[in-house]
């Protein structure tokens, strides 16, 4: 049954696969007259004291942060998937091939996000700070209970699905290259979400209610760690906005914008994954009580 899922997932992955040059050529240019992020994630239009140009700049800076945050999370997904694959390499050929395909795609995504960052930096003309470094973030996250890490990865895959399907697919105003990035990422992440579901099930196998609860504790602790990183990222984003627009925000403006953008980031990276019905469905199959627990926490990140 599980073997058949690996086989099917590998077949879908082969159909969906693409090359980096198909998405962004080495000298392609992003269109800085357009927003990069859908408004439901960027939430810049409600910032009354920013003019339209400043809102677009903030939207693009949020796009840059998206590239770097995905670069960051994919750096811990890759070693985790490799470590999960390794002990079973000889047992199930379909499992081995599907997980190696998954790992290879994440390595490609890391490279693609880097290429987009280079294109962004070529065109934007102002420095944008980012949280990290990725190796330190990965080391901290991977020090947690593996079930908790697998739940974070499952959350990220479903969150990526939601970003594209709910917000990007029908948005005709975005920079076409950025839109294409989010589309191509969605295409491959659809298979990852299924494989992550199997990873979570494998790691939860034979575990009692208490051990599952510990895995969910680890998931929430990683979520809290990421949330602190998001708060720090908002400060970097507002610094970049000031540099790019030449406008210094007043203290009250900055406090209000920081709170509003922190919540927008929480929805983008935490709430949209944690409240995803498929993510909650997987957690519910491990423990209905833990599903209720997460469903209760998720609205804080809305
Ligand atoms: Fe990815
Ligand atoms: Fe992925």
Coordinates of C-alpha atoms and ligand atoms in Angstrom, one line a residue:
X1 CA 0.0 0.0 0.0
X2 CA 2.7 2.4 1.0
X3 CA 5.0 1.1 -1.7
X4 CA 2.2 1.9 -4.3
X5 CA 2.0 5.4 -3.0
X6 CA 5.8 5.9 -3.4
X7 CA 5.5 4.5 -6.9
X8 CA 2.6 6.8 -7.8
X9 CA 4.3 9.8 -6.3
X10 CA 7.5 9.2 -8.2
X11 CA 5.4 8.9 -11.5
X12 CA 3.7 12.3 -10.7
X13 CA 7.0 13.9 -9.9
X14 CA 8.5 12.8 -13.2
X15 CA 5.6 14.4 -15.0
X16 CA 5.7 17.6 -13.0
X17 CA 9.5 18.1 -13.1
X18 CA 11.2 21.2 -14.6
X19 CA 14.7 22.7 -14.9
X20 CA 15.8 26.0 -13.3
X21 CA 16.4 27.6 -16.7
X22 CA 12.7 27.0 -17.6
X23 CA 11.7 29.2 -14.7
X24 CA 14.4 31.9 -14.6
X25 CA 17.3 32.3 -17.1
X26 CA 20.6 33.5 -15.7
X27 CA 20.2 37.0 -17.0
X28 CA 16.4 37.4 -16.7
X29 CA 15.0 40.6 -15.2
X30 CA 12.1 40.9 -12.8
X31 CA 9.5 43.6 -13.5
X32 CA 9.8 46.1 -10.6
X33 CA 6.8 48.0 -11.8
X34 CA 4.7 45.1 -10.5
X35 CA 4.1 43.6 -7.1
X36 CA 5.7 40.2 -6.4
X37 CA 3.5 38.8 -3.6
X38 CA -0.3 38.4 -3.6
X39 CA -2.0 40.9 -1.3
X40 CA -3.5 38.3 0.9
X41 CA 0.0 37.4 2.0
X42 CA 1.7 40.8 1.7
X43 CA -1.1 42.8 3.3
X44 CA 0.4 46.2 2.3
X45 CA -2.7 47.8 1.0
X46 CA -4.1 48.6 4.4
X47 CA -1.1 50.6 5.4
X48 CA -2.8 54.0 5.1
X49 CA 0.3 56.1 5.6
X50 CA 2.3 54.5 2.9
X51 CA 1.8 55.9 -0.7
X52 CA 1.2 53.4 -3.6
X53 CA 4.9 53.4 -4.5
X54 CA 6.0 52.7 -1.0
X55 CA 3.4 49.9 -0.7
X56 CA 4.7 48.3 -3.9
X57 CA 8.3 48.6 -2.5
X58 CA 7.2 46.9 0.7
X59 CA 5.4 44.2 -1.3
X60 CA 8.6 43.5 -3.3
X61 CA 10.7 43.5 -0.1
X62 CA 8.3 40.9 1.3
X63 CA 8.9 38.9 -2.0
X64 CA 12.7 39.1 -1.3
X65 CA 12.1 37.8 2.3
X66 CA 10.0 35.0 0.9
X67 CA 12.9 33.9 -1.3
X68 CA 15.3 33.9 1.7
X69 CA 12.9 32.3 4.2
X70 CA 12.2 29.4 1.7
X71 CA 15.9 29.1 1.1
X72 CA 16.2 28.8 4.9
X73 CA 13.6 26.2 5.5
X74 CA 14.6 24.1 2.5
X75 CA 18.1 23.9 4.0
X76 CA 16.8 21.8 6.9
X77 CA 14.3 19.8 4.8
X78 CA 17.0 18.5 2.5
X79 CA 19.2 16.8 5.3
X80 CA 16.1 15.6 7.1
X81 CA 14.8 13.8 4.0
X82 CA 18.2 12.3 3.3
X83 CA 18.5 11.0 6.9
X84 CA 15.0 9.6 6.7
X85 CA 15.8 7.8 3.4
X86 CA 19.1 6.4 4.4
X87 CA 18.1 3.6 6.9
X88 CA 15.7 2.0 4.4
X89 CA 17.7 2.4 1.2
X90 CA 17.7 -1.4 0.5
X91 CA 14.2 -2.2 1.7
X92 CA 11.9 -0.6 -0.9
X93 CA 13.2 0.6 -4.2
X94 CA 10.2 2.8 -4.9
X95 CA 10.6 4.5 -1.5
X96 CA 14.3 5.1 -2.1
X97 CA 13.7 6.6 -5.5
X98 CA 10.7 8.7 -4.4
X99 CA 12.6 10.1 -1.4
X100 CA 15.8 10.8 -3.5
X101 CA 13.7 12.6 -6.1
X102 CA 12.2 14.6 -3.3
X103 CA 15.6 15.5 -1.9
X104 CA 16.9 16.4 -5.4
X105 CA 14.0 18.7 -6.0
X106 CA 14.6 20.5 -2.7
X107 CA 18.2 21.0 -3.6
X108 CA 17.1 22.4 -6.9
X109 CA 14.6 24.7 -5.1
X110 CA 17.4 26.1 -2.9
X111 CA 19.3 26.9 -6.1
X112 CA 16.3 28.4 -7.8
X113 CA 15.5 30.7 -4.8
X114 CA 19.2 31.8 -4.8
X115 CA 18.9 32.6 -8.5
X116 CA 15.8 34.7 -7.9
X117 CA 17.5 36.5 -5.1
X118 CA 20.4 37.4 -7.4
X119 CA 17.9 38.7 -10.0
X120 CA 16.1 40.7 -7.2
X121 CA 19.4 42.2 -6.1
X122 CA 20.4 43.2 -9.6
X123 CA 17.1 45.0 -10.2
X124 CA 16.1 46.5 -6.8
X125 CA 19.3 48.5 -6.1
X126 CA 19.0 48.5 -2.2
X127 CA 20.2 46.1 0.4
X128 CA 17.5 43.9 2.0
X129 CA 18.6 42.2 5.3
X130 CA 17.5 38.6 6.0
X131 CA 17.4 36.3 9.0
X132 CA 19.8 33.4 9.3
X133 CA 22.4 32.1 8.7
X134 CA 20.6 29.0 7.2
X135 CA 23.1 26.5 8.7
X136 CA 22.5 27.8 12.2
X137 CA 18.7 27.8 11.8
X138 CA 18.8 24.3 10.3
X139 CA 21.0 23.0 13.2
X140 CA 18.6 24.4 15.8
X141 CA 15.5 23.0 14.1
X142 CA 17.0 19.6 13.5
X143 CA 17.9 19.3 17.2
X144 CA 14.2 18.8 18.0
X145 CA 12.2 15.5 18.1
X146 CA 12.1 14.1 14.5
X147 CA 8.3 13.8 14.6
X148 CA 8.1 17.6 15.4
X149 CA 10.5 18.4 12.5
X150 CA 8.5 16.1 10.1
X151 CA 5.3 18.0 11.1
X152 CA 7.0 21.3 10.4
X153 CA 8.0 20.1 7.0
X154 CA 4.5 18.8 6.3
X155 CA 3.1 22.2 7.3
X156 CA 5.5 23.9 4.9
X157 CA 4.5 21.8 2.0
X158 CA 0.8 22.3 2.5
X159 CA 1.4 26.0 3.1
X160 CA 3.1 26.3 -0.3
X161 CA 0.1 24.6 -1.9
X162 CA -2.2 27.1 -0.3
X163 CA -0.1 30.1 -1.3
X164 CA -0.4 29.2 -4.9
X165 CA -3.9 27.8 -5.1
X166 CA -5.6 30.4 -2.9
X167 CA -3.7 33.6 -3.7
X168 CA -1.3 33.4 -6.6
X169 CA -3.0 31.4 -9.4
X170 CA -5.8 33.9 -10.1
X171 CA -3.7 37.1 -9.4
X172 CA -3.0 38.7 -12.8
X173 CA -1.1 41.7 -11.5
X174 CA 2.0 40.0 -10.2
X175 CA 5.4 40.0 -11.9
X176 CA 5.2 37.1 -14.3
X177 CA 8.5 35.6 -13.3
X178 CA 7.7 35.6 -9.6
X179 CA 4.3 34.1 -10.4
X180 CA 6.0 31.4 -12.4
X181 CA 8.3 30.7 -9.5
X182 CA 5.4 30.2 -7.1
X183 CA 3.7 28.0 -9.7
X184 CA 6.7 25.8 -10.4
X185 CA 7.3 25.4 -6.7
X186 CA 3.7 24.4 -6.1
X187 CA 3.9 21.8 -8.9
X188 CA 6.7 19.8 -7.2
X189 CA 5.6 20.5 -3.6
X190 CA 2.4 18.7 -4.3
X191 CA 4.3 15.4 -4.4
X192 CA 6.4 16.4 -1.3
X193 CA 3.2 16.9 0.7
X194 CA 2.2 13.3 0.1
X195 CA 5.7 12.0 0.9
X196 CA 5.8 14.1 4.1
X197 CA 2.5 12.5 5.1
X198 CA 4.2 9.1 4.8
X199 CA 7.3 10.4 6.8
X200 CA 5.0 11.6 9.6
X201 CA 3.1 8.3 9.6
X202 CA 6.4 6.3 9.7
X203 CA 7.8 8.4 12.5
X204 CA 4.5 8.2 14.5
X205 CA 4.2 4.4 14.1
X206 CA 4.0 2.6 17.4
X207 CA 4.0 5.8 19.4
X208 CA 1.5 6.4 22.2
X209 CA -0.5 9.5 23.0
X210 CA 2.3 11.0 25.2
X211 CA 5.0 10.5 22.6
X212 CA 2.7 12.1 19.9
X213 CA 2.1 15.0 22.2
X214 CA 5.9 15.4 22.6
X215 CA 6.2 15.5 18.8
X216 CA 3.5 18.2 18.7
X217 CA 5.3 20.1 21.5
X218 CA 8.5 20.1 19.3
X219 CA 6.4 21.3 16.3
X220 CA 5.1 24.2 18.4
X221 CA 8.5 25.0 19.8
X222 CA 9.9 25.2 16.3
X223 CA 6.9 27.4 15.3
X224 CA 7.7 29.8 18.2
X225 CA 11.3 29.9 17.1
X226 CA 10.3 30.7 13.5
X227 CA 7.9 33.4 14.8
X228 CA 10.7 35.2 16.6
X229 CA 12.6 35.0 13.3
X230 CA 9.7 36.6 11.5
X231 CA 9.6 39.5 14.0
X232 CA 13.3 40.1 13.3
X233 CA 12.6 39.8 9.5
X234 CA 10.0 42.5 9.7
X235 CA 12.5 44.9 11.2
X236 CA 14.9 44.1 8.3
X237 CA 12.0 44.7 5.9
X238 CA 11.1 48.1 7.3
X239 CA 14.8 49.1 7.3
X240 CA 14.9 48.1 3.6
X241 CA 11.7 50.1 3.0
X242 CA 13.3 53.2 4.5
X243 CA 16.4 52.8 2.4
X244 CA 14.5 52.1 -0.8
X245 CA 11.9 54.9 -0.4
X246 CA 14.1 57.5 1.3
X247 CA 11.4 57.9 3.9
X248 CA 12.1 57.6 7.6
X249 CA 9.1 56.2 9.4
X250 CA 8.0 58.0 12.6
X251 CA 8.2 56.0 15.8
X252 CA 4.4 55.4 16.0
X253 CA 4.2 54.6 12.3
X254 CA 7.0 52.1 12.6
X255 CA 5.4 50.4 15.6
X256 CA 2.0 50.1 13.9
X257 CA 3.5 48.9 10.6
X258 CA 5.7 46.4 12.4
X259 CA 2.7 44.9 14.3
X260 CA 0.6 44.7 11.1
X261 CA 3.4 43.2 9.0
X262 CA 4.4 40.7 11.7
X263 CA 0.8 39.4 11.7
X264 CA 0.9 39.3 7.8
X265 CA 4.1 37.2 8.1
X266 CA 2.5 35.0 10.7
X267 CA -0.4 34.2 8.4
X268 CA 2.0 33.6 5.4
X269 CA 4.4 31.2 7.2
X270 CA 2.6 29.8 10.2
X271 CA -1.2 30.2 10.1
X272 CA -1.7 29.1 6.5
X273 CA 0.1 25.8 7.1
X274 CA -1.2 25.1 10.6
X275 CA -4.8 25.6 9.7
X276 CA -4.6 23.7 6.4
X277 CA -7.2 20.9 6.5
X278 CA -4.8 18.3 5.0
X279 CA -2.2 19.1 7.6
X280 CA -4.8 19.0 10.4
X281 CA -6.2 15.8 8.9
X282 CA -2.8 14.1 9.2
X283 CA -2.4 15.2 12.8
X284 CA -5.9 14.0 13.5
X285 CA -5.0 10.5 12.3
X286 CA -2.2 10.5 14.9
X287 CA -4.2 11.9 17.7
X288 CA -7.6 13.7 17.6
X289 CA -6.7 15.5 20.8
X290 CA -3.5 17.0 19.2
X291 CA -5.5 18.0 16.2
X292 CA -7.9 20.0 18.5
X293 CA -4.9 21.5 20.2
X294 CA -3.4 22.8 16.9
X295 CA -6.8 23.9 15.6
X296 CA -7.1 26.0 18.8
X297 CA -3.6 27.6 18.4
X298 CA -3.8 28.4 14.6
X299 CA -6.2 31.4 14.8
X300 CA -3.5 33.4 16.6
X301 CA -1.5 33.3 13.4
X302 CA -4.4 34.4 11.2
Ligands
LIG1 FE1 10.7 23.3 -2.1
LIG2 FE1 9.1 20.6 -0.6

